[in-house]
Amino acid sequence: MLIRRPFCMDQTVSQTIPEVIRTVPLQYYVFFASALFAIGVTGVLVRRNAIIIFMCVELMLNAVNILLTAFSAYRADPNGQIFVFFIMAVAAAEVSVGLGIIVMIYRNFQTTDVNLLSRLKW
């Protein structure tokens, strides 16, 4: 009976990983994605412009996509890359709806400052 141990690099898995991917360690992808995600969170919390907040949310989504793709490539399993494809499709729909909302807010208030959007409650 074949018992497969999760998250360990046995001989068969390490042979299926292409040489190009093995040249960059997995930790570099994790650090890069963590830095991108931290920049995105900082931008969402600090900035007040709706367009910049929107771009920071997209930056956080891309950081998660990088991690999913890296782990998928290192495990030689295409499921992570398929999941990234669906995330990108949802992000494209989010961009179209979000930009439409931002344009309508700009038309009504002549600004994209989110502090002034509290007037939408009344």
Coordinates of C-alpha atoms in Angstrom, one line a residue:
M1 CA 0.0 0.0 0.0
L2 CA 1.4 3.4 -1.1
I3 CA 1.2 6.0 1.7
R4 CA 1.8 9.5 0.4
R5 CA 3.1 12.0 2.9
P6 CA 1.8 15.5 2.5
F7 CA 4.3 18.4 2.1
C8 CA 7.4 16.4 1.9
M9 CA 9.7 16.4 -1.1
D10 CA 10.2 12.7 -2.0
Q11 CA 12.2 11.7 -5.0
T12 CA 9.2 11.4 -7.4
V13 CA 7.8 14.9 -6.7
S14 CA 11.2 16.6 -6.9
Q15 CA 11.8 15.1 -10.3
T16 CA 8.5 16.4 -11.7
I17 CA 9.3 20.0 -10.7
P18 CA 10.9 21.8 -13.7
E19 CA 14.5 22.9 -13.3
V20 CA 13.5 26.6 -13.8
I21 CA 11.2 26.5 -10.8
R22 CA 13.7 24.8 -8.6
T23 CA 16.2 27.6 -9.1
V24 CA 14.2 30.0 -7.0
P25 CA 13.4 28.7 -3.5
L26 CA 9.9 28.6 -2.3
Q27 CA 10.7 31.0 0.6
Y28 CA 11.4 33.8 -1.9
Y29 CA 7.9 33.5 -3.3
V30 CA 6.4 33.6 0.2
F31 CA 8.4 36.7 1.1
F32 CA 7.6 38.4 -2.1
A33 CA 3.8 37.6 -1.8
S34 CA 3.9 38.7 1.9
A35 CA 5.5 42.0 1.0
L36 CA 2.9 42.6 -1.8
F37 CA 0.1 41.7 0.6
A38 CA 1.5 44.0 3.3
I39 CA 1.7 46.9 0.8
G40 CA -1.9 46.3 -0.2
V41 CA -3.2 46.3 3.3
T42 CA -1.2 49.4 4.1
G43 CA -2.7 51.1 1.1
V44 CA -6.2 50.2 2.0
L45 CA -5.8 51.4 5.6
V46 CA -3.9 54.6 4.9
R47 CA -5.2 56.0 1.6
R48 CA -8.5 57.8 1.2
N49 CA -8.8 57.8 -2.6
A50 CA -11.2 55.1 -3.8
I51 CA -9.2 54.3 -6.9
I52 CA -6.0 53.7 -4.9
I53 CA -7.9 51.6 -2.4
F54 CA -9.3 49.6 -5.3
M55 CA -5.8 49.1 -6.7
C56 CA -4.5 48.0 -3.3
V57 CA -7.3 45.3 -3.1
E58 CA -6.2 44.1 -6.5
L59 CA -2.6 44.0 -5.3
M60 CA -3.6 41.8 -2.4
L61 CA -5.5 39.4 -4.7
N62 CA -2.4 39.2 -6.9
A63 CA -0.2 38.3 -3.9
V64 CA -2.5 35.4 -3.1
N65 CA -2.4 34.3 -6.8
I66 CA 1.4 34.3 -6.7
L67 CA 1.4 32.1 -3.6
L68 CA -1.2 29.7 -5.1
T69 CA 0.8 29.4 -8.3
A70 CA 4.1 28.9 -6.5
F71 CA 2.8 26.2 -4.2
S72 CA 1.0 24.5 -7.1
A73 CA 4.2 24.5 -9.1
Y74 CA 6.3 23.1 -6.2
R75 CA 3.8 20.4 -5.5
A76 CA 3.5 19.6 -9.2
D77 CA -0.3 19.8 -8.8
P78 CA -2.3 22.0 -11.2
N79 CA -5.2 22.6 -8.8
G80 CA -3.7 25.8 -7.5
Q81 CA -3.3 27.2 -11.0
I82 CA -6.9 26.3 -11.8
F83 CA -8.0 28.1 -8.7
V84 CA -6.0 31.2 -9.7
F85 CA -7.8 31.2 -13.0
F86 CA -11.2 31.4 -11.3
I87 CA -9.8 34.1 -8.9
M88 CA -8.8 36.1 -12.0
A89 CA -12.2 35.8 -13.5
V90 CA -13.9 37.0 -10.3
A91 CA -11.3 39.9 -10.1
A92 CA -12.2 40.9 -13.7
A93 CA -15.9 41.1 -12.7
E94 CA -15.0 43.0 -9.6
V95 CA -13.0 45.5 -11.6
S96 CA -15.9 46.2 -14.0
V97 CA -18.4 46.7 -11.2
G98 CA -16.0 48.6 -8.9
L99 CA -15.0 51.0 -11.6
G100 CA -18.6 51.6 -12.5
I101 CA -19.4 52.4 -8.9
I102 CA -16.4 54.7 -8.6
V103 CA -17.4 56.6 -11.8
M104 CA -20.9 57.1 -10.5
I105 CA -19.6 58.4 -7.2
Y106 CA -17.3 60.8 -9.0
R107 CA -20.2 62.1 -11.1
N108 CA -22.4 62.8 -8.1
F109 CA -19.8 64.2 -5.7
Q110 CA -16.9 65.4 -8.0
T111 CA -14.4 63.5 -5.8
T112 CA -13.2 60.0 -5.0
D113 CA -12.4 60.7 -1.4
V114 CA -14.0 57.9 0.8
N115 CA -14.3 60.2 3.8
L116 CA -17.0 62.2 1.9
L117 CA -19.0 59.1 1.2
S118 CA -20.7 59.1 4.6
R119 CA -23.3 61.4 2.9
L120 CA -24.6 58.3 1.0
K121 CA -26.3 57.1 4.2
W122 CA -28.9 59.9 4.1

